[in-house]
mmCIF file with all atom_site columns, C-alpha atoms in Angstrom:
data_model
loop_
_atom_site.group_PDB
_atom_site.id
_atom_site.type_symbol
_atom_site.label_atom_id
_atom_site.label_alt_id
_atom_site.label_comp_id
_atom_site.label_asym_id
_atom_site.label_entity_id
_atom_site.label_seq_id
_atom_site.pdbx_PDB_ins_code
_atom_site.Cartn_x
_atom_site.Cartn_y
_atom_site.Cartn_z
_atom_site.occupancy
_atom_site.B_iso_or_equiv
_atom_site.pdbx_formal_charge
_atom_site.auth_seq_id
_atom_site.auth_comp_id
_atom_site.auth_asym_id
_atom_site.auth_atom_id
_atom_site.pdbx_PDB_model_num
ATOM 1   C CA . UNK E 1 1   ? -43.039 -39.515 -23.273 1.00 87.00 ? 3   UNK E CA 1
ATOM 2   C CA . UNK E 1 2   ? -42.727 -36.510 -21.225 1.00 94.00 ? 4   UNK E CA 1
ATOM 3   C CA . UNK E 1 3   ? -40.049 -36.159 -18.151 1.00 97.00 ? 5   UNK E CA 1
ATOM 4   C CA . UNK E 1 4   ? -40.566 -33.694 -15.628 1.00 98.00 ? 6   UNK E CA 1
ATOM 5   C CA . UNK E 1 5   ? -37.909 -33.308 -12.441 1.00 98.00 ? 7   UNK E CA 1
ATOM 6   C CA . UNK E 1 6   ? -38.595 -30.896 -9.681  1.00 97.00 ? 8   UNK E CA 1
ATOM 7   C CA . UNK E 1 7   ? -36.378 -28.763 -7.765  1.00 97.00 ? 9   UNK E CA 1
ATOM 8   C CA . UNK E 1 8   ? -36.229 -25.834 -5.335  1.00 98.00 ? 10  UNK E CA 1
ATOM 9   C CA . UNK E 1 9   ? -38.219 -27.289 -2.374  1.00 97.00 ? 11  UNK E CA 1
ATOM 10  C CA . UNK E 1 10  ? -36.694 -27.238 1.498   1.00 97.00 ? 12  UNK E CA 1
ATOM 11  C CA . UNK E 1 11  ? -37.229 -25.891 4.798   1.00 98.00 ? 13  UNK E CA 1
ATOM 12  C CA . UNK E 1 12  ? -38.448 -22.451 5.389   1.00 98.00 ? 14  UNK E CA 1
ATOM 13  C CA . UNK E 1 13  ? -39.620 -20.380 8.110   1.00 98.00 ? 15  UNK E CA 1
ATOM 14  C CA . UNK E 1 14  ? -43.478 -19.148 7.916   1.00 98.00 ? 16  UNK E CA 1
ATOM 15  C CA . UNK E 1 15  ? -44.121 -16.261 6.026   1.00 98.00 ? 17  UNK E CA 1
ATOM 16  C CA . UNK E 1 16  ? -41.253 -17.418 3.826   1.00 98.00 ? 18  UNK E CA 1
ATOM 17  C CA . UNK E 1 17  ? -40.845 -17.945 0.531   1.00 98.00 ? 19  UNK E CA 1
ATOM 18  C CA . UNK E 1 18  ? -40.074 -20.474 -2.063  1.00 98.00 ? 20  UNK E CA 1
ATOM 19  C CA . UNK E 1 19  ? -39.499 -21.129 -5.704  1.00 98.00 ? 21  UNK E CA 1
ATOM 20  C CA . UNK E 1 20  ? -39.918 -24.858 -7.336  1.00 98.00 ? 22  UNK E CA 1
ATOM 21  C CA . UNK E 1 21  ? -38.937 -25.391 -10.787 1.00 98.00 ? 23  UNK E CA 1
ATOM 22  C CA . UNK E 1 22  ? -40.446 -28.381 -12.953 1.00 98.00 ? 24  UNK E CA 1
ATOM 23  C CA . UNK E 1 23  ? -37.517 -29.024 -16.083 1.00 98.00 ? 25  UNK E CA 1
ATOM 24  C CA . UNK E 1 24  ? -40.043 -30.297 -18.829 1.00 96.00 ? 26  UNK E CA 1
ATOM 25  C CA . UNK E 1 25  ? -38.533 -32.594 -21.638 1.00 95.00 ? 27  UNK E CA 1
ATOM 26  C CA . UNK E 1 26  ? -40.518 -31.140 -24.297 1.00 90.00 ? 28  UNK E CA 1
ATOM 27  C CA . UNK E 1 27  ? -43.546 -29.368 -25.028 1.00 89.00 ? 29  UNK E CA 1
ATOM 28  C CA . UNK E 1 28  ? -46.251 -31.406 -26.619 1.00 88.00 ? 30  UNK E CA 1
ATOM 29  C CA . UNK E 1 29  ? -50.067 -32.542 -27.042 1.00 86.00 ? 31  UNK E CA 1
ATOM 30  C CA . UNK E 1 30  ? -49.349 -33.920 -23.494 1.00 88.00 ? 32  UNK E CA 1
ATOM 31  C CA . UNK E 1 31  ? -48.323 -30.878 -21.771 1.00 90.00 ? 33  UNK E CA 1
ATOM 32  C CA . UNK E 1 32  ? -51.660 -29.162 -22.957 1.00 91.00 ? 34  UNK E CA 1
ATOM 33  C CA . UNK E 1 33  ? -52.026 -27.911 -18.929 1.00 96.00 ? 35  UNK E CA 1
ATOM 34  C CA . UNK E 1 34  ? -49.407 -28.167 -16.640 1.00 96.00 ? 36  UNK E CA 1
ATOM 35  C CA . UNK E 1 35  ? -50.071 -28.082 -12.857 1.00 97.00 ? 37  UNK E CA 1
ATOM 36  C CA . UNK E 1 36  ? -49.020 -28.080 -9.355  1.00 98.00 ? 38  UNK E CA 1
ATOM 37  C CA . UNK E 1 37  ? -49.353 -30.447 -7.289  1.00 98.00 ? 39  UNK E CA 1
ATOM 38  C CA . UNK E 1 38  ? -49.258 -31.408 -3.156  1.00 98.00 ? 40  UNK E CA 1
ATOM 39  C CA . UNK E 1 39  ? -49.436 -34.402 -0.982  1.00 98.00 ? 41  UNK E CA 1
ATOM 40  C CA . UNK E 1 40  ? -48.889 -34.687 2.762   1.00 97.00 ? 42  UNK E CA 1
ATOM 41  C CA . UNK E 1 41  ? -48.856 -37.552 5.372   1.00 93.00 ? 43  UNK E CA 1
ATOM 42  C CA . UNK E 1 42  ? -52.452 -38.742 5.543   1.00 95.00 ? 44  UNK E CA 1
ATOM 43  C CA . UNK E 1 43  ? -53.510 -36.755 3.124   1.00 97.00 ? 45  UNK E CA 1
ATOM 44  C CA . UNK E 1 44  ? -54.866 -37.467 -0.937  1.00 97.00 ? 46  UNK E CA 1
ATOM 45  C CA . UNK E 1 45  ? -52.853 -35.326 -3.216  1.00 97.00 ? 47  UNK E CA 1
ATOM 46  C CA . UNK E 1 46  ? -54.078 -32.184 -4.128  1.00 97.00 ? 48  UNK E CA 1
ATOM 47  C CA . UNK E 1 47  ? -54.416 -29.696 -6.738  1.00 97.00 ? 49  UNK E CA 1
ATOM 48  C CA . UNK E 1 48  ? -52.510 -26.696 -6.360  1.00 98.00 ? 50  UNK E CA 1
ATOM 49  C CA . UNK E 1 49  ? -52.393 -24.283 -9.720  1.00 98.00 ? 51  UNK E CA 1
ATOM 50  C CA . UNK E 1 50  ? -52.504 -25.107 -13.476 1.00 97.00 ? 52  UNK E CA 1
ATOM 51  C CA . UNK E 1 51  ? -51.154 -23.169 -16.148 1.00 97.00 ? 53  UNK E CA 1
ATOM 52  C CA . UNK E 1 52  ? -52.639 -24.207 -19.624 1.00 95.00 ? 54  UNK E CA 1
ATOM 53  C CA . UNK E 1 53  ? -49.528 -23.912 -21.651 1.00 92.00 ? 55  UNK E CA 1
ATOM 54  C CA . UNK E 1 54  ? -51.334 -22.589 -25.104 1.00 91.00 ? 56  UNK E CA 1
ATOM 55  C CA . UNK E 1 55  ? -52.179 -18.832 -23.325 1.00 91.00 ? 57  UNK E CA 1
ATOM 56  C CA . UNK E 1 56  ? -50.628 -18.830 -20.164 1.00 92.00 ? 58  UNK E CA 1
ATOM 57  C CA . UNK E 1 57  ? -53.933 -19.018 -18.414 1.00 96.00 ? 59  UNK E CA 1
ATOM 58  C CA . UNK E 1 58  ? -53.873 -20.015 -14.913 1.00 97.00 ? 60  UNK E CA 1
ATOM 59  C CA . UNK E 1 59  ? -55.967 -21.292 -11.787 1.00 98.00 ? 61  UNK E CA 1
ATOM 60  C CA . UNK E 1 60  ? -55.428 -21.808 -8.504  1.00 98.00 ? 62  UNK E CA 1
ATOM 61  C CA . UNK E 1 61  ? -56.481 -23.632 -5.272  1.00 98.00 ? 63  UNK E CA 1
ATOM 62  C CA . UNK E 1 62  ? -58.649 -21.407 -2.999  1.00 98.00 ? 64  UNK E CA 1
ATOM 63  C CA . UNK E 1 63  ? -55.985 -22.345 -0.267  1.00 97.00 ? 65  UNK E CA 1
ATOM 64  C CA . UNK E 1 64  ? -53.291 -20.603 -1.814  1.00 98.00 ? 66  UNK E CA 1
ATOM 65  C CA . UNK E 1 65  ? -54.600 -17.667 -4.183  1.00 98.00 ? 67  UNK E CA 1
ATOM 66  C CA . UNK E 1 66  ? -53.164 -14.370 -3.872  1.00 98.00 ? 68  UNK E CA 1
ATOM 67  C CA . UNK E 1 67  ? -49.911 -16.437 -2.269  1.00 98.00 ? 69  UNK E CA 1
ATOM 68  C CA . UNK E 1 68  ? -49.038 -18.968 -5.331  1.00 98.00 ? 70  UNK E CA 1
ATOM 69  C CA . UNK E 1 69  ? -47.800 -18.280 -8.214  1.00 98.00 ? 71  UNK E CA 1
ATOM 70  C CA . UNK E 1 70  ? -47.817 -20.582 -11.343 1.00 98.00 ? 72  UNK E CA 1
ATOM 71  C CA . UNK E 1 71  ? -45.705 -19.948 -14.729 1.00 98.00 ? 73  UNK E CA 1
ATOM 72  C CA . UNK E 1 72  ? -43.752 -20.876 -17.334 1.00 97.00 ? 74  UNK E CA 1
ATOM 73  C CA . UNK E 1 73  ? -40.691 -19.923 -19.695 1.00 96.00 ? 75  UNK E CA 1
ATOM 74  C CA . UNK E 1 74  ? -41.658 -22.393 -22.825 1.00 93.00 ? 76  UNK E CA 1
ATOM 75  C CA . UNK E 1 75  ? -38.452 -21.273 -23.879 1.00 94.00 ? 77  UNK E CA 1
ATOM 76  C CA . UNK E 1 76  ? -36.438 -23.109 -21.013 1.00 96.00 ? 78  UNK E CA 1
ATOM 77  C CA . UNK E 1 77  ? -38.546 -25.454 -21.057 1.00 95.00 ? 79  UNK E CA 1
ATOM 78  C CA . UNK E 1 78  ? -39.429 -24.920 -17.483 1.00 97.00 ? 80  UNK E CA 1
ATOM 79  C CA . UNK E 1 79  ? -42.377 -24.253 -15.060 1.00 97.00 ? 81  UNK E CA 1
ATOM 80  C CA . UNK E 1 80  ? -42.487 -22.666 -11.987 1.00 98.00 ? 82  UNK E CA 1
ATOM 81  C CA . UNK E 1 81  ? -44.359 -22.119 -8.857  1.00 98.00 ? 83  UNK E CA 1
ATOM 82  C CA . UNK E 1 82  ? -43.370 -18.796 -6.729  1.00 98.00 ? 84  UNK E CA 1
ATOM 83  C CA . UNK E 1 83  ? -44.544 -19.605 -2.945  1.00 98.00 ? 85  UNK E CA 1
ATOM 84  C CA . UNK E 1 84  ? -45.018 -16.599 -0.843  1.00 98.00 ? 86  UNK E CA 1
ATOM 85  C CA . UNK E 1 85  ? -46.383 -16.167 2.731   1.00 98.00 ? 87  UNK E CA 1
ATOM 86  C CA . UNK E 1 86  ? -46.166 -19.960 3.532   1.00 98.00 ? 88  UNK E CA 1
ATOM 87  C CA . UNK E 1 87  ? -47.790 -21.364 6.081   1.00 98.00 ? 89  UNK E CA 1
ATOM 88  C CA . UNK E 1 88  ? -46.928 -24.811 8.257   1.00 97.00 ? 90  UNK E CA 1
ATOM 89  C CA . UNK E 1 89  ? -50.359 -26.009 6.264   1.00 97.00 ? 91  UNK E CA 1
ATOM 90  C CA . UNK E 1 90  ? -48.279 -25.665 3.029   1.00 98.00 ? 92  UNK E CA 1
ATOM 91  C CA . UNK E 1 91  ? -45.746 -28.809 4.417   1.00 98.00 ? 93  UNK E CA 1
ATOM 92  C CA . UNK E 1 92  ? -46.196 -31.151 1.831   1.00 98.00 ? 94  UNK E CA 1
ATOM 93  C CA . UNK E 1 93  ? -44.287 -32.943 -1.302  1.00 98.00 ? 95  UNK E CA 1
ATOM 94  C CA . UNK E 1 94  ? -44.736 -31.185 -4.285  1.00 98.00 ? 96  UNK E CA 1
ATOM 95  C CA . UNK E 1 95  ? -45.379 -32.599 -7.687  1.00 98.00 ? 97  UNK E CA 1
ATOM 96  C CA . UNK E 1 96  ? -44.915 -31.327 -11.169 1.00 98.00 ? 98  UNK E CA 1
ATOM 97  C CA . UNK E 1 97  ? -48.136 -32.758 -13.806 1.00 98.00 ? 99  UNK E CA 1
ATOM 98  C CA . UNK E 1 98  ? -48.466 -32.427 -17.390 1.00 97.00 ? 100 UNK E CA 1
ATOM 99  C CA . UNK E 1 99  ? -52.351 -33.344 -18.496 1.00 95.00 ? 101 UNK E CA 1
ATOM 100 C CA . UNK E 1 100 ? -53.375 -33.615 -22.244 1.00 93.00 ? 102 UNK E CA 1
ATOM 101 C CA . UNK E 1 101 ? -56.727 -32.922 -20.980 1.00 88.00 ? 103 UNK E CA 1
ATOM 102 C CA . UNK E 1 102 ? -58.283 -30.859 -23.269 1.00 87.00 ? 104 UNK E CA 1
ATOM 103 C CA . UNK E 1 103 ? -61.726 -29.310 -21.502 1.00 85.00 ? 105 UNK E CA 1
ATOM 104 C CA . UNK E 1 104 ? -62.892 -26.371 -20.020 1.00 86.00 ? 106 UNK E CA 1
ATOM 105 C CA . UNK E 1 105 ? -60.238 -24.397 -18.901 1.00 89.00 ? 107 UNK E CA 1
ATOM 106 C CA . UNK E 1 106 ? -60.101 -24.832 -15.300 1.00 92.00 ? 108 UNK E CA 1
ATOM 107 C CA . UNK E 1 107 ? -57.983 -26.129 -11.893 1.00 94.00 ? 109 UNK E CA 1
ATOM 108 C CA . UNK E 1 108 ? -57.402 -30.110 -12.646 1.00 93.00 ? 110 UNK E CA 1
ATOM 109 C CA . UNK E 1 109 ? -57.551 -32.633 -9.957  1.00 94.00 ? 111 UNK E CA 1
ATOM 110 C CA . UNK E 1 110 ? -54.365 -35.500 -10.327 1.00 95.00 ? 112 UNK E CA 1
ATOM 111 C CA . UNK E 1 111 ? -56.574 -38.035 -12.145 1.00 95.00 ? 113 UNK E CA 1
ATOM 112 C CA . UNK E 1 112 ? -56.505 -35.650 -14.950 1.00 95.00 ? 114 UNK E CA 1
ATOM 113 C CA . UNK E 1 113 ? -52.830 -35.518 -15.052 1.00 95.00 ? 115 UNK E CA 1
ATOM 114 C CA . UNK E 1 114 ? -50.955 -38.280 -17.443 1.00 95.00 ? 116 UNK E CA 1
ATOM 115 C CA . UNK E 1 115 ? -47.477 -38.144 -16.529 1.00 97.00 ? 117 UNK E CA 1
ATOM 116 C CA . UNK E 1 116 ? -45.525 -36.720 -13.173 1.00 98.00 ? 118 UNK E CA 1
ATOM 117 C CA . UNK E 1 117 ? -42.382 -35.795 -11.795 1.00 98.00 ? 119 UNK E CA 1
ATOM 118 C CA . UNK E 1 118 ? -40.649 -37.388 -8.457  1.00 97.00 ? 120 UNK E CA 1
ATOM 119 C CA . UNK E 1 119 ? -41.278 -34.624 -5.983  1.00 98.00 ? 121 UNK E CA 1
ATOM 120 C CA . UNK E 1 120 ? -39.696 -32.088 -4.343  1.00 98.00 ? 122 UNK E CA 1
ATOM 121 C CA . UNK E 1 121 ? -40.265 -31.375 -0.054  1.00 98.00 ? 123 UNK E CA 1
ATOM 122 C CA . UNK E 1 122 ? -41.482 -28.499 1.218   1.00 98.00 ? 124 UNK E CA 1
ATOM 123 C CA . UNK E 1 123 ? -41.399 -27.778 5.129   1.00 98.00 ? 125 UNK E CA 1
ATOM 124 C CA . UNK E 1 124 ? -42.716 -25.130 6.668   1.00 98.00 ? 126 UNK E CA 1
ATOM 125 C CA . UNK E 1 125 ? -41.989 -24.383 10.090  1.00 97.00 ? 127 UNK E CA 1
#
């Protein structure tokens, strides 16, 4: 059963930037992609970025390419998501997925995702 815990949202000016880590328990058949999430008030959660942990191959939201940045460090057993030139449309709570989805390589919505972390804010003002 994989664990995932967030970190590194908060409040930040526009045009700022932020870092959020994901701690993963272990790397398994579950954690075949790993992703980015974002929900806020009113709104269904979102896909963000996803990483597919075998190559490092990523994909990204048209909302937030060329400002988001998804990786990983297998060896910390940690993702990350590197959030530059933020915008008040980026307030939301941010979740950490793992997926064992195994398709086409590709951006994955949260029904593909099988297990989650507890969120972290992130305010843009």
């Amino acid at each position: 059963h994989v664990q995932l815990v967030e970190s590194g949202g908060g409040s930040v000016q526009t045009g700022g930037s932020l870092r959020l880590s994901c701690a993963v328990s272990e790397y398994t058949y579950s954690t075949n992609y790993m992703g980015w999430f974002r929900q806020a008030p009113g709104k269904e959660r979102e896909g963000v970025a996803t990483i597919y942990t075998g190559a490092g191959s990523t994909y990204y939201a048209d909302s937030v390419k060329g400002r988001f940045t998804i990786s990983q460090d297998i060896a910390k057993n940690t993702m990350y998501l590197q959030m530059n030139s933020l915008k008040f449309e980026d307030t939301a709570m941010y979740y950490c997925a793992a997926s064992k989805y195994a398709g086409r390589r590709r951006l994955l919505g949260p029904y593909e995702c099988n297990y989650w972390g507890q969120g972290t804010q992130v305010t843009v003002s």
